Tab-separated table of C-alpha atoms in Angstrom:
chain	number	residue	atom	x	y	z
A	1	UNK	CA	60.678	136.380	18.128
A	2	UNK	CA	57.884	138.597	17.745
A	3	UNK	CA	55.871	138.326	21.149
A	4	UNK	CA	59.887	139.879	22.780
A	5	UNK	CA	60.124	136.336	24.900
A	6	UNK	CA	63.650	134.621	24.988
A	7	UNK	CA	62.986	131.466	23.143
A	8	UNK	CA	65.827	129.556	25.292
A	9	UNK	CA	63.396	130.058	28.291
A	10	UNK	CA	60.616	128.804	26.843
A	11	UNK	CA	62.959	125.867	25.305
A	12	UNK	CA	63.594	124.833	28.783
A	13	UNK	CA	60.373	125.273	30.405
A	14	UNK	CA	58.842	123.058	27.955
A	15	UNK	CA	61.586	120.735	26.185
A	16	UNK	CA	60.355	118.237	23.620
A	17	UNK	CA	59.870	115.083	24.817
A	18	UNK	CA	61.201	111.786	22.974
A	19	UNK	CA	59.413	110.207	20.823
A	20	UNK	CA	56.486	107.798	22.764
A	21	UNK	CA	56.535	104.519	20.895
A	22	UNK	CA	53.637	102.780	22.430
A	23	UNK	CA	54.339	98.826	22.651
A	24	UNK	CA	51.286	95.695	23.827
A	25	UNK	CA	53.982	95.220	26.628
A	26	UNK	CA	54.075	98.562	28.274
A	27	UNK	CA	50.175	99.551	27.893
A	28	UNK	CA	49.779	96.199	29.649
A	29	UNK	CA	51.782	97.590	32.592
A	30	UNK	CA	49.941	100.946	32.071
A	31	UNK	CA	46.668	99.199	32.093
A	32	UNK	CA	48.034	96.993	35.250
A	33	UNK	CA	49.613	99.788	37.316
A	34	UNK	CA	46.439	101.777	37.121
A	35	UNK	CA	44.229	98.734	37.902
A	36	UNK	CA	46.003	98.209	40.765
A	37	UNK	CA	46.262	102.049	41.729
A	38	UNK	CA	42.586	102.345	41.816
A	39	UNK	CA	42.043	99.081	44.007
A	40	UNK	CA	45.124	100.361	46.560
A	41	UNK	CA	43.155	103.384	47.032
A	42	UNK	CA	39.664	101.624	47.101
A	43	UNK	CA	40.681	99.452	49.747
A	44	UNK	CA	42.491	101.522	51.805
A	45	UNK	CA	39.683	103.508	52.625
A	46	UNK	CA	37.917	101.949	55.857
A	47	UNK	CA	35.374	99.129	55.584
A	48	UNK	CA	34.498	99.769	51.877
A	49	UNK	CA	33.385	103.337	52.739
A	50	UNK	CA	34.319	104.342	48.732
A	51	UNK	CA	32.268	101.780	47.455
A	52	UNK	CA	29.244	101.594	49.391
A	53	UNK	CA	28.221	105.588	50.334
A	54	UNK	CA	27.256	108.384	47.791
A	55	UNK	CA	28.414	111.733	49.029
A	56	UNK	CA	26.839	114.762	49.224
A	57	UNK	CA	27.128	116.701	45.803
A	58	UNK	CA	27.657	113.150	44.283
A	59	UNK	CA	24.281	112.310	44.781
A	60	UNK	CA	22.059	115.189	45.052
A	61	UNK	CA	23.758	117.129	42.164
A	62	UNK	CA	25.675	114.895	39.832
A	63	UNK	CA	24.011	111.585	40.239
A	64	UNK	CA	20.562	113.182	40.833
A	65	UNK	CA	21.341	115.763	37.700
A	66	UNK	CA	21.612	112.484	35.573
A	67	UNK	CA	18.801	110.182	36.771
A	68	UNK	CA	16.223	113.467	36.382
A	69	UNK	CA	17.435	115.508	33.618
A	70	UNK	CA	19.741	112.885	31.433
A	71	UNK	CA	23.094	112.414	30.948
A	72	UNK	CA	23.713	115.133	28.187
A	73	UNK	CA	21.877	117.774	29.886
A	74	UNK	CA	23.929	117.255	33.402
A	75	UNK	CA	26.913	117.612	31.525
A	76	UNK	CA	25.814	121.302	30.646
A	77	UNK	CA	24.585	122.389	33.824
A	78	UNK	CA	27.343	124.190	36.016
A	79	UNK	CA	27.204	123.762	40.011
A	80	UNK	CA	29.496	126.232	41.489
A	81	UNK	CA	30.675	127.968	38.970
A	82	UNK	CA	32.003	124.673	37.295
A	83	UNK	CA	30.902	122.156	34.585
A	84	UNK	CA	32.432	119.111	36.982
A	85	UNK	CA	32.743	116.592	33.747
A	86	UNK	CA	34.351	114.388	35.686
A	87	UNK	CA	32.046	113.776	38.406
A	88	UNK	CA	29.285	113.561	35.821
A	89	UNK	CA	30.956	111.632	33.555
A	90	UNK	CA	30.839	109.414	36.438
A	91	UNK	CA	27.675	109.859	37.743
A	92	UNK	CA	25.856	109.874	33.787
A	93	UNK	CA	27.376	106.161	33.741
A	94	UNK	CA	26.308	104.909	37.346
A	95	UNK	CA	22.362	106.285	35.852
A	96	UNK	CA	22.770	103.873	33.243
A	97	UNK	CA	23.255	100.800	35.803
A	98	UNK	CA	21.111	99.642	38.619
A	99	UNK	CA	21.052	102.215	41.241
A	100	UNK	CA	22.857	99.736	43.833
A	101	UNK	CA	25.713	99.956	42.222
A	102	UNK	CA	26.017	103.576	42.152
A	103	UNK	CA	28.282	104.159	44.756
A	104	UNK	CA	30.858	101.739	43.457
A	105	UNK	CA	30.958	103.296	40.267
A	106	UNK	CA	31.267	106.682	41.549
A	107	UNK	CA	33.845	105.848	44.053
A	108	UNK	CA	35.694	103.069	42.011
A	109	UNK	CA	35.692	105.973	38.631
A	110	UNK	CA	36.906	108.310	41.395
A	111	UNK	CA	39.985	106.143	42.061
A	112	UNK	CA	40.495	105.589	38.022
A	113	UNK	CA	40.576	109.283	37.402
A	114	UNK	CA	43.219	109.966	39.900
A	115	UNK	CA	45.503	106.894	38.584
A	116	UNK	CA	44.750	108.142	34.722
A	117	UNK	CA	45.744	111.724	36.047
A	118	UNK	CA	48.874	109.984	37.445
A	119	UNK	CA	49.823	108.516	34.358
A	120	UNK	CA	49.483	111.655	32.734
A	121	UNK	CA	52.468	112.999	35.217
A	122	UNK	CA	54.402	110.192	33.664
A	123	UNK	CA	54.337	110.874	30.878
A	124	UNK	CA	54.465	114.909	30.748
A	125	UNK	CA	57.759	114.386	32.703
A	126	UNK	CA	58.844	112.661	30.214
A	127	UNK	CA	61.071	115.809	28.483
A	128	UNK	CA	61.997	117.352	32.020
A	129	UNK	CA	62.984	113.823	33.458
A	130	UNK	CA	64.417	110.632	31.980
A	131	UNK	CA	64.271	108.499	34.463
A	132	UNK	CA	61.573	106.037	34.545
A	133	UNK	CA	62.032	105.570	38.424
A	134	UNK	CA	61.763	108.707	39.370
A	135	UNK	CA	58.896	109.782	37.051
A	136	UNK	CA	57.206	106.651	38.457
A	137	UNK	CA	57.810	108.191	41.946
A	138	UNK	CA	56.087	111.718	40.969
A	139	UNK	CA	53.130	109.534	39.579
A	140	UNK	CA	52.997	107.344	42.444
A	141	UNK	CA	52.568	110.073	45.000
A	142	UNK	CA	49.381	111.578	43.634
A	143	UNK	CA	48.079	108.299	43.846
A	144	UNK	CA	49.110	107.195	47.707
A	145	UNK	CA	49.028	110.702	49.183
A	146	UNK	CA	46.565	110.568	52.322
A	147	UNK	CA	44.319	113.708	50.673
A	148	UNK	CA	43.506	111.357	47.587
A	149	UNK	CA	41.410	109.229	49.899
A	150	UNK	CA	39.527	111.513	51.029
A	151	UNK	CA	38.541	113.154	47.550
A	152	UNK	CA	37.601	109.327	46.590
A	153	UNK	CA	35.432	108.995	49.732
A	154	UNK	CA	33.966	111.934	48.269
């Protein structure tokens, strides 16, 4: 190998995976277990508080950015040093809807993000661990740990 690194490292670091046959059945439990990820962590939060409050930057920067300035031009505006795509991805679709329901969108996209980011642990465990139960466990976790709340408040 030309770069001088020991290809069984990298073979083991990042093994290939086996094949993903996608079938109705299973993205129906996809689509299910994320459905009900995002509601878990909806309604755990007290008295609809992710639903029903825009947050600081969520409204003044993202949510303002796209009511003001449009969708397309919020998306190219850094704040902090960072694009935030996800926050105005979220935000550029709660402009397009009456502003009441802002907050749920923003908090309820929130909760989606973390369950699709979830499901992406699933499935990049895939070539490290075969077991479905225990990648389900990984995935699980970054959905019910007490932090995720908070960032879904927010």
């Amino acid at each position: 190998m030309p770069s001088g690194r020991d290809p069984t490292l990298l073979d083991s670091l990042f093994p290939v995976a086996p094949v993903l046959r996608i079938r109705w059945r299973a993205a129906g439990v996809a689509a299910a277990a994320t459905a009900l990820g995002a509601a878990l962590q909806v309604v755990r939060l007290p008295a609809g508080i992710a639903t029903n409050t825009v947050w600081a930057d969520d409204g003044t920067e993202f949510l303002g950015g796209a009511i003001h300035h449009g969708a397309l031009a919020a998306f190219a505006t850094p704040y902090g040093g960072y694009l935030n795509s996800t926050a105005r991805f979220m935000a550029a679709i709660a402009a397009t809807l009456p502003l009441r329901l802002a907050a749920f969108v923003l908090g309820a996209g929130a909760a989606l993000a973390v369950c699709l980011l979830a499901g992406l642990v699933y499935l990049s465990m895939r070539g490290h661990i075969p077991s479905r139960a225990l990648r389900l466990v990984f995935a699980a976790v970054m959905v019910l740990i007490p932090a995720v709340g908070m960032e879904i408040e927010d």
